[in-house]
Short mmCIF file of C-alpha atoms in Angstrom, two decimals:
data_model
loop_
_atom_site.label_atom_id
_atom_site.label_comp_id
_atom_site.label_asym_id
_atom_site.label_seq_id
_atom_site.Cartn_x
_atom_site.Cartn_y
_atom_site.Cartn_z
CA TRP Z 30 -0.20 0.03 0.05
CA LYS Z 31 1.29 3.44 -0.83
CA TYR Z 32 -1.07 6.35 -0.66
CA ASN Z 33 -3.89 4.18 0.33
CA ILE Z 34 -3.43 2.44 -3.00
CA GLU Z 35 -3.04 -1.31 -3.40
CA VAL Z 36 -0.40 -2.03 -6.03
CA GLN Z 37 -0.84 -5.86 -7.05
CA GLU Z 38 2.28 -7.17 -8.77
CA ARG Z 39 2.33 -10.29 -10.67
CA GLU Z 40 4.87 -12.27 -12.92
CA MET Z 41 4.13 -11.91 -16.61
CA THR Z 42 3.61 -15.38 -18.24
CA ASP Z 43 5.96 -16.62 -20.77
CA GLU Z 44 3.53 -15.81 -23.49
CA GLU Z 45 3.13 -12.12 -22.33
CA LYS Z 46 7.00 -11.76 -22.08
CA LYS Z 47 7.27 -13.16 -25.70
CA ALA Z 48 4.74 -10.67 -26.79
CA GLN Z 49 6.27 -7.60 -25.17
CA THR Z 50 9.80 -8.78 -26.44
CA LEU Z 51 8.21 -8.91 -29.96
CA ARG Z 52 6.53 -5.51 -29.57
CA GLU Z 53 9.99 -3.85 -28.42
CA SER Z 54 11.37 -5.37 -31.28
CA LEU Z 55 9.22 -4.11 -33.71
CA PHE Z 56 9.43 -0.45 -32.24
CA ILE Z 57 13.35 -0.68 -32.82
CA VAL Z 58 13.11 -1.64 -36.18
CA ASN Z 59 10.45 0.92 -36.90
CA GLU Z 60 12.63 3.79 -35.30
CA TRP Z 61 15.66 2.51 -37.60
CA VAL Z 62 13.54 2.48 -40.64
CA ALA Z 63 12.07 6.01 -39.78
CA ASP Z 64 15.94 7.24 -39.55
CA TYR Z 65 16.83 5.33 -42.63
CA TYR Z 66 14.03 7.23 -44.67
CA ALA Z 67 14.91 10.56 -43.03
CA ASP Z 68 18.66 9.92 -43.94
CA GLN Z 69 17.54 9.18 -47.35
CA LEU Z 70 15.60 12.44 -47.81
CA HIS Z 71 18.40 14.60 -46.74
CA ASN Z 72 21.40 12.78 -47.89
CA SER Z 73 20.66 10.94 -50.98
CA VAL Z 74 20.47 12.21 -54.50
CA ASP Z 75 16.95 11.14 -54.98
CA GLY Z 76 15.97 12.37 -51.44
CA ALA Z 77 17.20 16.00 -52.32
CA SER Z 78 16.19 16.24 -56.03
CA ILE Z 79 12.77 14.33 -55.65
CA GLY Z 80 11.49 14.16 -52.07
CA MET Z 81 12.78 17.39 -50.80
CA PRO Z 82 11.25 19.42 -53.63
CA TYR Z 83 7.92 17.62 -52.94
CA PHE Z 84 7.93 18.75 -49.26
CA ARG Z 85 9.01 22.28 -50.43
CA SER Z 86 6.23 22.46 -53.06
CA ARG Z 87 3.71 21.72 -50.26
CA GLY Z 88 5.07 24.41 -47.99
CA PHE Z 89 6.78 22.31 -45.40
CA ARG Z 90 9.57 24.16 -43.48
CA ASP Z 91 12.50 22.43 -42.15
CA ASP Z 92 11.37 22.25 -38.46
CA ILE Z 93 8.07 20.68 -39.76
CA ILE Z 94 10.11 17.89 -41.81
CA GLU Z 95 12.17 17.14 -38.48
CA LYS Z 96 9.12 17.33 -36.12
CA PHE Z 97 7.20 14.74 -37.96
CA LYS Z 98 10.23 12.86 -39.03
CA LEU Z 99 9.49 12.96 -42.82
CA GLY Z 100 11.61 10.82 -45.26
CA PHE Z 101 11.94 9.46 -48.43
CA ALA Z 102 12.01 5.82 -49.61
CA PRO Z 103 14.29 5.23 -52.72
CA SER Z 104 13.05 3.62 -55.86
CA ASP Z 105 15.43 0.39 -55.37
CA ARG Z 106 12.92 -1.87 -53.80
CA LYS Z 107 15.41 -3.96 -52.30
CA LEU Z 108 17.83 -1.43 -50.78
CA LEU Z 109 16.02 -1.19 -47.55
CA ALA Z 110 16.00 -4.69 -46.78
CA LYS Z 111 19.45 -5.24 -47.84
CA THR Z 112 20.67 -2.19 -45.73
CA ALA Z 113 18.83 -3.25 -42.58
CA VAL Z 114 20.05 -6.98 -42.82
CA GLY Z 115 23.45 -5.71 -43.11
CA LYS Z 116 22.89 -3.85 -39.91
CA GLY Z 117 21.77 -6.77 -38.13
CA TYR Z 118 18.01 -6.27 -38.17
CA LYS Z 119 16.04 -9.61 -38.84
CA GLU Z 120 14.00 -10.08 -41.89
CA GLU Z 121 11.29 -11.39 -39.99
CA TYR Z 122 10.77 -8.13 -38.09
CA LEU Z 123 10.95 -6.24 -41.22
CA GLU Z 124 8.15 -8.25 -42.42
CA LYS Z 125 6.24 -7.97 -39.10
CA THR Z 126 6.20 -4.04 -39.03
CA GLY Z 127 4.82 -4.20 -42.74
CA THR Z 128 7.68 -2.08 -43.97
CA CYS Z 129 8.71 -4.84 -46.30
CA TYR Z 130 6.94 -7.82 -47.65
CA LYS Z 131 8.09 -11.19 -49.57
CA THR Z 132 7.50 -11.65 -53.21
CA ASP Z 133 6.63 -15.03 -54.64
CA ARG Z 134 10.21 -15.63 -55.36
CA GLY Z 135 11.12 -14.81 -51.82
CA GLU Z 136 12.65 -11.42 -52.41
CA LEU Z 137 12.19 -8.86 -49.42
CA ILE Z 138 10.56 -5.67 -50.90
CA ASP Z 139 10.23 -2.21 -49.45
CA ARG Z 140 6.61 -1.53 -49.35
CA PHE Z 141 7.00 2.14 -49.64
CA ALA Z 142 9.71 2.29 -52.46
CA GLY Z 143 9.74 5.55 -54.35
CA ARG Z 144 7.43 7.38 -52.03
CA VAL Z 145 7.71 10.51 -49.55
CA ILE Z 146 7.22 9.01 -46.05
CA PHE Z 147 5.00 10.09 -43.21
CA PRO Z 148 5.99 8.17 -39.97
CA TRP Z 149 3.00 7.57 -37.60
CA ILE Z 150 4.27 8.29 -34.17
CA GLY Z 151 2.04 6.98 -31.36
CA GLN Z 152 0.96 8.53 -28.31
CA SER Z 153 4.20 7.26 -26.52
CA GLY Z 154 6.50 8.92 -29.15
CA LYS Z 155 7.24 5.45 -30.71
CA ILE Z 156 7.09 4.93 -34.35
CA ILE Z 157 4.06 2.59 -34.99
CA GLY Z 158 3.84 2.65 -38.73
CA PHE Z 159 4.28 4.72 -42.00
CA GLY Z 160 2.39 6.24 -44.72
CA GLY Z 161 3.94 6.53 -48.08
CA ARG Z 162 2.66 8.94 -51.02
CA LEU Z 163 3.73 8.87 -54.68
CA LEU Z 164 4.95 12.18 -56.03
CA ASP Z 165 2.37 14.19 -58.24
CA SER Z 166 3.84 13.16 -61.46
CA ARG Z 167 3.71 9.77 -60.91
CA THR Z 168 0.07 9.55 -59.79
CA LYS Z 169 -1.66 9.86 -63.07
CA GLY Z 170 -3.90 6.75 -63.32
CA VAL Z 171 -2.28 5.03 -60.38
CA SER Z 172 -4.66 3.28 -58.03
CA GLN Z 173 -2.50 3.42 -55.01
CA LYS Z 174 -1.34 7.08 -54.48
CA TYR Z 175 -1.07 6.59 -50.57
CA VAL Z 176 0.20 3.20 -49.15
CA ASN Z 177 -0.10 2.62 -45.20
CA SER Z 178 1.48 0.17 -42.85
CA PRO Z 179 -0.77 -2.97 -42.58
CA GLU Z 180 -2.27 -3.67 -39.26
CA THR Z 181 0.52 -5.19 -37.03
CA ASP Z 182 1.02 -5.94 -33.32
CA ILE Z 183 1.75 -2.31 -32.66
CA TYR Z 184 -0.25 -0.48 -35.40
CA LYS Z 185 -3.89 -0.46 -35.16
CA LYS Z 186 -5.21 2.06 -37.75
CA ASP Z 187 -8.54 2.43 -36.13
CA SER Z 188 -6.96 3.42 -32.91
CA GLU Z 189 -4.48 5.83 -34.30
CA LEU Z 190 -4.69 9.73 -35.03
CA TYR Z 191 -1.68 10.83 -37.32
CA GLY Z 192 -0.06 13.64 -35.45
CA ILE Z 193 -1.48 13.06 -32.09
CA PHE Z 194 2.12 12.92 -30.59
CA GLN Z 195 3.08 16.12 -31.94
CA ALA Z 196 -0.14 17.86 -31.03
CA LYS Z 197 -0.46 16.53 -27.52
CA LYS Z 198 0.88 19.31 -25.75
CA ALA Z 199 -1.33 21.99 -27.68
CA ILE Z 200 -4.29 19.79 -26.96
#
C-alpha cells in the first residue's frame, strides 16, 4: 500500500514476455527505418532532387520535416531490406512491421519504395507505422497514390490519429 492505493504485482507469463519482446523489437526496427528514410531524404541524390522538392512545394519547413520525422524511400525496392539486414536487423521483423514484404520468389521488398514517407508516431512517441505517398507526376492513373502500413502488433489504424504525438501539448 502506498498512498492508500493497493499495488498488485504479478509475474508476466512466458507468452506475455514473448509478446512484449516482439513489440519492443518492432518499435526498434520502426525507429531504425524512420531514421533510414529521413537520412535518404536529406542525404541521397533522389531525396534531395525528388523528395525534398515535393515537401517544399507543399510548404513544409525544415522544423516541420524534423518534427514529423518525414523521409523518402528510394525507388530501389530491395535497398531498405539489404541495408537493414546488413546492420543486423532480422527479415522477420521487417515483415512483421509491414515495412517490407516477401515476393513469390522470396525477395524482401520495401512496401514504400519511391514514395515520400510520413511516419506514424504513437502517443508514447514511438514509431508505430508509416504512410507513403507517390509524388504528383507519378500519380496519373495510379490506383494506390497512398500506401499505409498494414495492421501489426503495434499499429492498429482504427485506434490511431496521425500527428497526435506532436499535437499532444497543444491539446
